[in-house]
Short mmCIF file of N, CA, C and O in Angstrom, two decimals:
data_model
loop_
_atom_site.label_atom_id
_atom_site.label_comp_id
_atom_site.label_asym_id
_atom_site.label_seq_id
_atom_site.Cartn_x
_atom_site.Cartn_y
_atom_site.Cartn_z
N MET A 1 -6.35 -140.60 157.88
CA MET A 1 -5.30 -139.60 157.74
C MET A 1 -5.89 -138.27 157.29
O MET A 1 -5.49 -137.23 157.79
N MET A 2 -6.82 -138.32 156.32
CA MET A 2 -7.42 -137.07 155.85
C MET A 2 -8.19 -136.38 156.96
O MET A 2 -8.12 -135.15 157.09
N LYS A 3 -8.90 -137.13 157.78
CA LYS A 3 -9.65 -136.54 158.88
C LYS A 3 -8.73 -135.89 159.90
O LYS A 3 -9.12 -134.97 160.61
N ALA A 4 -7.48 -136.34 159.95
CA ALA A 4 -6.49 -135.76 160.85
C ALA A 4 -5.78 -134.57 160.22
O ALA A 4 -4.87 -134.01 160.82
N GLY A 5 -6.17 -134.21 158.99
CA GLY A 5 -5.57 -133.05 158.33
C GLY A 5 -4.31 -133.35 157.55
O GLY A 5 -3.60 -132.44 157.13
N ILE A 6 -4.01 -134.62 157.34
CA ILE A 6 -2.82 -135.01 156.59
C ILE A 6 -3.16 -135.03 155.10
O ILE A 6 -4.19 -135.55 154.70
N ASN A 7 -2.30 -134.43 154.30
CA ASN A 7 -2.50 -134.41 152.85
C ASN A 7 -2.32 -135.82 152.29
O ASN A 7 -1.28 -136.44 152.47
N VAL A 8 -3.36 -136.32 151.63
CA VAL A 8 -3.30 -137.65 151.01
C VAL A 8 -3.49 -137.47 149.51
O VAL A 8 -4.45 -136.84 149.08
N ALA A 9 -2.57 -138.01 148.73
CA ALA A 9 -2.63 -137.89 147.28
C ALA A 9 -2.49 -139.28 146.66
O ALA A 9 -1.93 -140.19 147.27
N LEU A 10 -3.00 -139.40 145.45
CA LEU A 10 -2.87 -140.65 144.70
C LEU A 10 -2.01 -140.40 143.48
O LEU A 10 -2.01 -139.31 142.92
N GLY A 11 -1.29 -141.42 143.06
CA GLY A 11 -0.48 -141.31 141.86
C GLY A 11 -0.13 -142.70 141.34
O GLY A 11 -0.40 -143.70 141.99
N THR A 12 0.44 -142.72 140.17
CA THR A 12 0.88 -143.99 139.59
C THR A 12 1.95 -143.72 138.55
O THR A 12 1.99 -142.66 137.94
N ASP A 13 2.83 -144.66 138.40
CA ASP A 13 3.80 -144.61 137.30
C ASP A 13 3.78 -145.94 136.55
O ASP A 13 4.66 -146.23 135.76
N ASN A 14 2.76 -146.73 136.82
CA ASN A 14 2.64 -148.05 136.19
C ASN A 14 1.82 -147.94 134.91
O ASN A 14 0.60 -147.81 134.95
N ILE A 15 2.49 -147.99 133.80
CA ILE A 15 1.80 -147.96 132.51
C ILE A 15 2.23 -149.20 131.74
O ILE A 15 3.32 -149.25 131.17
N ALA A 16 1.36 -150.21 131.79
CA ALA A 16 1.61 -151.49 131.11
C ALA A 16 3.01 -152.01 131.40
O ALA A 16 3.75 -152.38 130.50
N ASP A 17 3.37 -152.04 132.68
CA ASP A 17 4.68 -152.56 133.06
C ASP A 17 4.54 -153.89 133.80
O ASP A 17 3.44 -154.40 133.97
N MET A 18 5.66 -154.44 134.25
CA MET A 18 5.64 -155.75 134.91
C MET A 18 4.90 -155.72 136.24
O MET A 18 4.28 -156.70 136.63
N ILE A 19 4.93 -154.59 136.94
CA ILE A 19 4.28 -154.50 138.24
C ILE A 19 2.77 -154.44 138.09
O ILE A 19 2.03 -155.10 138.82
N TYR A 20 2.30 -153.64 137.14
CA TYR A 20 0.87 -153.52 136.91
C TYR A 20 0.61 -153.43 135.41
O TYR A 20 0.56 -152.36 134.82
N PRO A 21 0.46 -154.58 134.76
CA PRO A 21 0.33 -154.60 133.31
C PRO A 21 -0.97 -153.98 132.79
O PRO A 21 -1.09 -153.72 131.61
N LEU A 22 -1.94 -153.70 133.69
CA LEU A 22 -3.19 -153.08 133.27
C LEU A 22 -3.12 -151.55 133.34
O LEU A 22 -4.06 -150.87 132.94
N GLY A 23 -2.04 -151.00 133.85
CA GLY A 23 -1.91 -149.56 134.02
C GLY A 23 -1.90 -148.81 132.70
O GLY A 23 -1.31 -149.25 131.73
N GLU A 24 -2.61 -147.68 132.68
CA GLU A 24 -2.69 -146.87 131.47
C GLU A 24 -2.47 -145.38 131.74
O GLU A 24 -2.59 -144.56 130.84
N GLY A 25 -2.18 -145.02 132.97
CA GLY A 25 -1.95 -143.63 133.32
C GLY A 25 -3.21 -142.83 133.55
O GLY A 25 -3.16 -141.63 133.73
N ASN A 26 -4.37 -143.48 133.56
CA ASN A 26 -5.63 -142.79 133.77
C ASN A 26 -5.85 -142.63 135.28
O ASN A 26 -6.18 -143.60 135.97
N MET A 27 -5.70 -141.42 135.77
CA MET A 27 -5.82 -141.18 137.21
C MET A 27 -7.24 -141.40 137.72
O MET A 27 -7.45 -141.66 138.91
N LEU A 28 -8.22 -141.33 136.84
CA LEU A 28 -9.59 -141.63 137.26
C LEU A 28 -9.73 -143.10 137.64
O LEU A 28 -10.46 -143.45 138.56
N ARG A 29 -9.00 -143.96 136.96
CA ARG A 29 -9.00 -145.39 137.32
C ARG A 29 -8.29 -145.60 138.66
O ARG A 29 -8.69 -146.45 139.45
N VAL A 30 -7.25 -144.84 138.90
CA VAL A 30 -6.56 -144.91 140.19
C VAL A 30 -7.53 -144.51 141.30
O VAL A 30 -7.58 -145.15 142.36
N ALA A 31 -8.34 -143.48 141.05
CA ALA A 31 -9.35 -143.07 142.03
C ALA A 31 -10.37 -144.19 142.25
O ALA A 31 -10.79 -144.44 143.38
N GLN A 32 -10.78 -144.86 141.17
CA GLN A 32 -11.69 -146.00 141.31
C GLN A 32 -11.09 -147.09 142.20
O GLN A 32 -11.77 -147.65 143.06
N GLU A 33 -9.83 -147.39 141.97
CA GLU A 33 -9.16 -148.43 142.76
C GLU A 33 -9.08 -148.03 144.22
O GLU A 33 -9.31 -148.86 145.11
N ALA A 34 -8.78 -146.78 144.48
CA ALA A 34 -8.72 -146.30 145.86
C ALA A 34 -10.10 -146.40 146.53
O ALA A 34 -10.20 -146.76 147.70
N PHE A 35 -11.14 -146.08 145.76
CA PHE A 35 -12.51 -146.18 146.28
C PHE A 35 -12.79 -147.59 146.77
O PHE A 35 -13.35 -147.79 147.85
N LEU A 36 -12.38 -148.59 145.98
CA LEU A 36 -12.61 -149.98 146.34
C LEU A 36 -11.73 -150.44 147.50
O LEU A 36 -12.20 -151.03 148.47
N VAL A 37 -10.46 -150.16 147.39
CA VAL A 37 -9.50 -150.66 148.37
C VAL A 37 -9.69 -150.02 149.74
O VAL A 37 -9.63 -150.68 150.77
N ASP A 38 -9.97 -148.71 149.75
CA ASP A 38 -10.08 -147.99 151.03
C ASP A 38 -11.51 -147.85 151.52
O ASP A 38 -11.76 -147.15 152.49
N HIS A 39 -12.45 -148.51 150.84
CA HIS A 39 -13.85 -148.53 151.26
C HIS A 39 -14.45 -147.13 151.42
O HIS A 39 -15.08 -146.82 152.42
N PHE A 40 -14.22 -146.30 150.41
CA PHE A 40 -14.83 -144.98 150.40
C PHE A 40 -16.34 -145.13 150.23
O PHE A 40 -16.83 -146.15 149.76
N VAL A 41 -17.08 -144.09 150.58
CA VAL A 41 -18.52 -144.04 150.33
C VAL A 41 -18.80 -142.90 149.37
O VAL A 41 -17.95 -142.04 149.14
N SER A 42 -20.00 -142.87 148.80
CA SER A 42 -20.31 -141.91 147.74
C SER A 42 -20.10 -140.45 148.17
O SER A 42 -19.74 -139.62 147.35
N GLU A 43 -20.28 -140.15 149.44
CA GLU A 43 -20.08 -138.77 149.92
C GLU A 43 -18.62 -138.34 149.83
O GLU A 43 -18.31 -137.16 149.94
N GLU A 44 -17.72 -139.29 149.64
CA GLU A 44 -16.29 -138.98 149.60
C GLU A 44 -15.72 -138.89 148.18
O GLU A 44 -14.52 -138.77 148.01
N ILE A 45 -16.59 -138.92 147.17
CA ILE A 45 -16.14 -138.86 145.78
C ILE A 45 -15.31 -137.59 145.54
O ILE A 45 -14.28 -137.63 144.88
N TYR A 46 -15.76 -136.46 146.07
CA TYR A 46 -15.02 -135.20 145.86
C TYR A 46 -13.62 -135.27 146.45
O TYR A 46 -12.68 -134.73 145.88
N SER A 47 -13.48 -135.96 147.58
CA SER A 47 -12.13 -136.07 148.17
C SER A 47 -11.23 -136.92 147.28
O SER A 47 -10.03 -136.67 147.20
N LEU A 48 -11.80 -137.89 146.58
CA LEU A 48 -11.00 -138.69 145.64
C LEU A 48 -10.49 -137.82 144.50
O LEU A 48 -9.34 -137.92 144.08
N MET A 49 -11.35 -136.95 143.97
CA MET A 49 -10.92 -136.05 142.90
C MET A 49 -9.82 -135.11 143.41
O MET A 49 -8.84 -134.85 142.71
N ASN A 50 -9.96 -134.64 144.64
CA ASN A 50 -8.92 -133.79 145.21
C ASN A 50 -7.60 -134.55 145.35
O ASN A 50 -6.53 -133.97 145.17
N MET A 51 -7.68 -135.83 145.66
CA MET A 51 -6.45 -136.63 145.81
C MET A 51 -5.67 -136.74 144.51
O MET A 51 -4.45 -136.90 144.54
N ILE A 52 -6.35 -136.69 143.36
CA ILE A 52 -5.64 -136.81 142.09
C ILE A 52 -5.39 -135.45 141.44
O ILE A 52 -4.86 -135.38 140.34
N THR A 53 -5.80 -134.37 142.13
CA THR A 53 -5.58 -133.03 141.59
C THR A 53 -4.88 -132.16 142.63
O THR A 53 -3.66 -132.15 142.71
N TRP A 54 -5.66 -131.45 143.43
CA TRP A 54 -5.11 -130.48 144.39
C TRP A 54 -4.13 -131.10 145.38
O TRP A 54 -3.06 -130.54 145.63
N ASN A 55 -4.49 -132.24 145.96
CA ASN A 55 -3.62 -132.87 146.96
C ASN A 55 -2.31 -133.35 146.32
O ASN A 55 -1.25 -133.27 146.93
N GLY A 56 -2.41 -133.86 145.09
CA GLY A 56 -1.20 -134.27 144.37
C GLY A 56 -0.29 -133.09 144.10
O GLY A 56 0.93 -133.19 144.26
N ALA A 57 -0.88 -131.97 143.70
CA ALA A 57 -0.09 -130.75 143.46
C ALA A 57 0.59 -130.29 144.74
O ALA A 57 1.77 -129.90 144.73
N LYS A 58 -0.14 -130.36 145.85
CA LYS A 58 0.44 -129.97 147.15
C LYS A 58 1.59 -130.90 147.52
O LYS A 58 2.64 -130.45 147.97
N ALA A 59 1.40 -132.21 147.31
CA ALA A 59 2.45 -133.18 147.65
C ALA A 59 3.71 -132.96 146.82
O ALA A 59 4.82 -133.21 147.29
N MET A 60 3.53 -132.47 145.58
CA MET A 60 4.68 -132.22 144.71
C MET A 60 5.19 -130.78 144.81
O MET A 60 6.06 -130.38 144.05
N SER A 61 4.64 -130.02 145.75
CA SER A 61 5.02 -128.61 145.97
C SER A 61 4.91 -127.77 144.69
O SER A 61 5.76 -126.94 144.41
N LEU A 62 3.83 -128.01 143.92
CA LEU A 62 3.60 -127.22 142.72
C LEU A 62 3.03 -125.86 143.11
O LEU A 62 2.01 -125.77 143.77
N ASN A 63 3.70 -124.83 142.70
CA ASN A 63 3.22 -123.47 142.97
C ASN A 63 2.28 -123.04 141.85
O ASN A 63 2.40 -123.47 140.72
N ASN A 64 1.35 -122.20 142.17
CA ASN A 64 0.40 -121.65 141.20
C ASN A 64 -0.44 -122.73 140.52
O ASN A 64 -0.76 -122.62 139.35
N TYR A 65 -0.79 -123.77 141.24
CA TYR A 65 -1.64 -124.82 140.68
C TYR A 65 -3.07 -124.30 140.58
O TYR A 65 -3.54 -123.59 141.46
N GLY A 66 -3.75 -124.63 139.53
CA GLY A 66 -5.13 -124.23 139.34
C GLY A 66 -5.26 -123.13 138.31
O GLY A 66 -4.27 -122.64 137.76
N ILE A 67 -6.50 -122.75 138.06
CA ILE A 67 -6.79 -121.75 137.04
C ILE A 67 -6.67 -120.36 137.66
O ILE A 67 -7.22 -120.10 138.73
N GLY A 68 -5.95 -119.49 136.98
CA GLY A 68 -5.82 -118.12 137.47
C GLY A 68 -5.14 -117.23 136.45
O GLY A 68 -4.39 -117.72 135.59
N GLU A 69 -5.42 -115.96 136.54
CA GLU A 69 -4.85 -115.00 135.61
C GLU A 69 -3.33 -115.03 135.68
O GLU A 69 -2.74 -115.05 136.76
N GLY A 70 -2.70 -115.07 134.51
CA GLY A 70 -1.25 -115.07 134.43
C GLY A 70 -0.60 -116.43 134.63
O GLY A 70 0.61 -116.56 134.53
N ARG A 71 -1.39 -117.44 134.91
CA ARG A 71 -0.85 -118.79 135.10
C ARG A 71 -0.80 -119.53 133.78
O ARG A 71 -1.57 -119.26 132.86
N LYS A 72 0.11 -120.48 133.69
CA LYS A 72 0.22 -121.32 132.51
C LYS A 72 -1.07 -122.12 132.34
O LYS A 72 -1.60 -122.66 133.31
N ALA A 73 -1.56 -122.20 131.12
CA ALA A 73 -2.85 -122.86 130.86
C ALA A 73 -2.66 -124.33 130.52
O ALA A 73 -2.87 -124.76 129.40
N ASP A 74 -2.25 -125.12 131.50
CA ASP A 74 -2.22 -126.58 131.36
C ASP A 74 -3.50 -127.08 132.00
O ASP A 74 -3.78 -126.78 133.16
N PHE A 75 -4.29 -127.84 131.25
CA PHE A 75 -5.56 -128.30 131.81
C PHE A 75 -6.07 -129.53 131.08
O PHE A 75 -5.62 -129.87 130.00
N VAL A 76 -7.03 -130.19 131.73
CA VAL A 76 -7.68 -131.37 131.19
C VAL A 76 -9.18 -131.13 131.22
O VAL A 76 -9.72 -130.71 132.25
N VAL A 77 -9.86 -131.38 130.10
CA VAL A 77 -11.32 -131.32 130.06
C VAL A 77 -11.80 -132.76 130.09
O VAL A 77 -11.51 -133.54 129.19
N LEU A 78 -12.51 -133.10 131.16
CA LEU A 78 -12.99 -134.47 131.32
C LEU A 78 -14.22 -134.72 130.48
O LEU A 78 -14.96 -133.80 130.15
N ASN A 79 -14.44 -135.95 130.17
CA ASN A 79 -15.54 -136.39 129.33
C ASN A 79 -16.71 -136.80 130.22
O ASN A 79 -17.17 -137.94 130.19
N ALA A 80 -17.17 -135.86 131.08
CA ALA A 80 -18.23 -136.17 132.04
C ALA A 80 -18.92 -134.89 132.48
O ALA A 80 -18.35 -133.80 132.39
N ARG A 81 -20.13 -135.04 133.00
CA ARG A 81 -20.92 -133.89 133.47
C ARG A 81 -20.69 -133.58 134.94
O ARG A 81 -21.11 -132.53 135.42
N SER A 82 -20.08 -134.48 135.67
CA SER A 82 -19.88 -134.27 137.10
C SER A 82 -18.64 -135.04 137.56
O SER A 82 -18.15 -135.92 136.85
N ILE A 83 -18.18 -134.72 138.74
CA ILE A 83 -17.04 -135.43 139.31
C ILE A 83 -17.41 -136.90 139.52
O ILE A 83 -16.63 -137.80 139.21
N TYR A 84 -18.61 -137.14 140.03
CA TYR A 84 -19.07 -138.51 140.22
C TYR A 84 -19.02 -139.28 138.90
O TYR A 84 -18.49 -140.39 138.82
N GLU A 85 -19.57 -138.69 137.85
CA GLU A 85 -19.61 -139.36 136.55
C GLU A 85 -18.21 -139.55 135.98
O GLU A 85 -17.91 -140.57 135.35
N ALA A 86 -17.33 -138.61 136.21
CA ALA A 86 -15.95 -138.73 135.72
C ALA A 86 -15.26 -139.94 136.35
O ALA A 86 -14.63 -140.74 135.66
N ILE A 87 -15.37 -140.07 137.67
CA ILE A 87 -14.72 -141.19 138.35
C ILE A 87 -15.44 -142.51 138.04
O ILE A 87 -14.80 -143.52 137.82
N ARG A 88 -16.76 -142.48 137.98
CA ARG A 88 -17.51 -143.70 137.70
C ARG A 88 -17.17 -144.27 136.33
O ARG A 88 -16.92 -145.45 136.19
N SER A 89 -17.10 -143.42 135.32
CA SER A 89 -16.87 -143.90 133.95
C SER A 89 -15.40 -144.01 133.60
O SER A 89 -15.01 -144.84 132.79
N ALA A 90 -14.57 -143.16 134.18
CA ALA A 90 -13.11 -143.13 133.91
C ALA A 90 -12.81 -143.09 132.41
O ALA A 90 -11.86 -143.71 131.94
N LEU A 91 -13.61 -142.33 131.69
CA LEU A 91 -13.39 -142.21 130.24
C LEU A 91 -12.14 -141.40 129.96
O LEU A 91 -11.74 -140.55 130.76
N PRO A 92 -11.51 -141.63 128.81
CA PRO A 92 -10.37 -140.78 128.44
C PRO A 92 -10.82 -139.32 128.36
O PRO A 92 -11.99 -139.05 128.05
N PRO A 93 -9.95 -138.38 128.66
CA PRO A 93 -10.35 -136.97 128.63
C PRO A 93 -10.74 -136.52 127.23
O PRO A 93 -10.26 -137.05 126.23
N ALA A 94 -11.60 -135.50 127.17
CA ALA A 94 -12.00 -134.93 125.90
C ALA A 94 -10.87 -134.08 125.31
O ALA A 94 -10.65 -134.07 124.11
N LEU A 95 -10.14 -133.39 126.18
CA LEU A 95 -9.08 -132.49 125.73
C LEU A 95 -8.00 -132.40 126.80
O LEU A 95 -8.31 -132.27 127.98
N VAL A 96 -6.75 -132.47 126.38
CA VAL A 96 -5.61 -132.26 127.27
C VAL A 96 -4.75 -131.19 126.64
O VAL A 96 -4.35 -131.30 125.48
N VAL A 97 -4.46 -130.13 127.40
CA VAL A 97 -3.60 -129.05 126.92
C VAL A 97 -2.43 -128.92 127.88
O VAL A 97 -2.61 -128.78 129.09
N TYR A 98 -1.24 -128.98 127.32
CA TYR A 98 -0.01 -128.83 128.10
C TYR A 98 0.89 -127.88 127.31
O TYR A 98 1.56 -128.29 126.37
N GLY A 99 0.85 -126.62 127.69
CA GLY A 99 1.61 -125.61 126.94
C GLY A 99 1.11 -125.56 125.51
O GLY A 99 -0.07 -125.43 125.24
N LYS A 100 2.04 -125.70 124.56
CA LYS A 100 1.64 -125.65 123.15
C LYS A 100 1.23 -127.02 122.62
O LYS A 100 0.84 -127.15 121.47
N HIS A 101 1.28 -128.03 123.46
CA HIS A 101 0.92 -129.38 123.04
C HIS A 101 -0.51 -129.69 123.48
O HIS A 101 -0.94 -129.28 124.55
N TYR A 102 -1.23 -130.41 122.66
CA TYR A 102 -2.60 -130.77 123.02
C TYR A 102 -3.00 -132.08 122.36
O TYR A 102 -2.43 -132.49 121.36
N VAL A 103 -3.98 -132.72 122.96
CA VAL A 103 -4.58 -133.93 122.41
C VAL A 103 -6.09 -133.73 122.48
O VAL A 103 -6.62 -133.33 123.51
N VAL A 104 -6.76 -133.97 121.37
CA VAL A 104 -8.21 -133.80 121.30
C VAL A 104 -8.85 -135.13 120.98
O VAL A 104 -8.46 -135.81 120.05
N ASN A 105 -9.83 -135.50 121.79
CA ASN A 105 -10.68 -136.64 121.47
C ASN A 105 -11.96 -136.08 120.87
O ASN A 105 -12.28 -134.92 121.07
N ASP A 106 -12.71 -136.86 120.17
CA ASP A 106 -13.91 -136.44 119.46
C ASP A 106 -14.81 -135.56 120.34
O ASP A 106 -15.64 -136.05 121.09
N LEU A 107 -14.63 -134.24 120.24
CA LEU A 107 -15.39 -133.30 121.05
C LEU A 107 -16.71 -132.94 120.39
O LEU A 107 -16.75 -132.56 119.23
N LYS A 108 -17.77 -133.05 121.14
CA LYS A 108 -19.10 -132.61 120.72
C LYS A 108 -19.68 -131.81 121.88
O LYS A 108 -19.61 -132.24 123.03
N PHE A 109 -20.21 -130.65 121.58
CA PHE A 109 -20.80 -129.81 122.61
C PHE A 109 -22.29 -129.67 122.36
O PHE A 109 -22.72 -129.49 121.22
N SER A 110 -23.09 -129.77 123.42
CA SER A 110 -24.52 -129.57 123.27
C SER A 110 -25.05 -128.76 124.43
O SER A 110 -24.52 -128.81 125.54
N ILE A 111 -26.08 -127.98 124.13
CA ILE A 111 -26.77 -127.19 125.16
C ILE A 111 -28.24 -127.55 125.05
O ILE A 111 -28.84 -127.44 123.98
N ASP A 112 -28.80 -128.00 126.16
CA ASP A 112 -30.21 -128.43 126.18
C ASP A 112 -30.51 -129.44 125.08
O ASP A 112 -31.55 -129.38 124.43
N GLY A 113 -29.59 -130.35 124.81
CA GLY A 113 -29.80 -131.39 123.82
C GLY A 113 -29.54 -130.98 122.38
O GLY A 113 -29.61 -131.80 121.48
N ASN A 114 -29.20 -129.71 122.16
CA ASN A 114 -28.93 -129.23 120.80
C ASN A 114 -27.43 -129.17 120.55
O ASN A 114 -26.68 -128.60 121.35
N ASP A 115 -26.97 -129.75 119.46
CA ASP A 115 -25.55 -129.75 119.11
C ASP A 115 -25.11 -128.33 118.76
O ASP A 115 -25.65 -127.72 117.85
N VAL A 116 -24.15 -127.81 119.52
CA VAL A 116 -23.62 -126.46 119.25
C VAL A 116 -22.12 -126.53 118.96
O VAL A 116 -21.42 -125.53 119.10
N THR A 117 -21.65 -127.70 118.55
CA THR A 117 -20.22 -127.90 118.32
C THR A 117 -19.67 -126.84 117.38
O THR A 117 -18.59 -126.30 117.62
N GLY A 118 -20.38 -126.53 116.29
CA GLY A 118 -19.91 -125.55 115.33
C GLY A 118 -19.86 -124.14 115.86
O GLY A 118 -19.19 -123.27 115.30
N LEU A 119 -20.56 -123.85 116.97
CA LEU A 119 -20.59 -122.51 117.54
C LEU A 119 -19.51 -122.29 118.59
O LEU A 119 -19.27 -121.17 119.01
N VAL A 120 -18.83 -123.37 119.01
CA VAL A 120 -17.81 -123.29 120.05
C VAL A 120 -16.49 -122.89 119.41
O VAL A 120 -16.10 -123.42 118.38
N GLU A 121 -15.80 -121.95 120.05
CA GLU A 121 -14.51 -121.51 119.53
C GLU A 121 -13.55 -122.68 119.49
O GLU A 121 -13.48 -123.47 120.44
N ASN A 122 -12.81 -122.81 118.41
CA ASN A 122 -11.85 -123.89 118.26
C ASN A 122 -10.68 -123.64 119.20
O ASN A 122 -9.86 -122.76 118.97
N LEU A 123 -10.59 -124.42 120.27
CA LEU A 123 -9.55 -124.22 121.27
C LEU A 123 -8.17 -124.61 120.78
O LEU A 123 -7.17 -124.27 121.40
N THR A 124 -8.10 -125.34 119.70
CA THR A 124 -6.80 -125.84 119.27
C THR A 124 -6.16 -124.98 118.19
O THR A 124 -5.07 -125.28 117.74
N ASP A 125 -6.79 -123.90 117.76
CA ASP A 125 -6.19 -123.00 116.77
C ASP A 125 -5.34 -121.96 117.43
O ASP A 125 -5.50 -121.58 118.54
#
């Protein structure tokens, strides 16, 4: 379908329910499941990330999706160095910001192996 230009998106509403008791709302896990079920190959990892981000926004007719001047700053900081690593590990996000609401997981920042956590501006203030 994607090769034919059809928008394909992934989603879930199963969070520890009767249909899927293992569901936790982690879209990276949904991408992992799609990788297995649809026999994706490693070159298609980026398309999986698009399916849980850009393609999902398109399917829901979200206007002004993405980062841009004057747009609402709702975003997720993943706990990974690459898209491949994000989907492979499916770790909980480091930071989720939704308007004035946010959730922070133990954030540590390093540059060239040196901890610079104290030098990073506190995003939650």
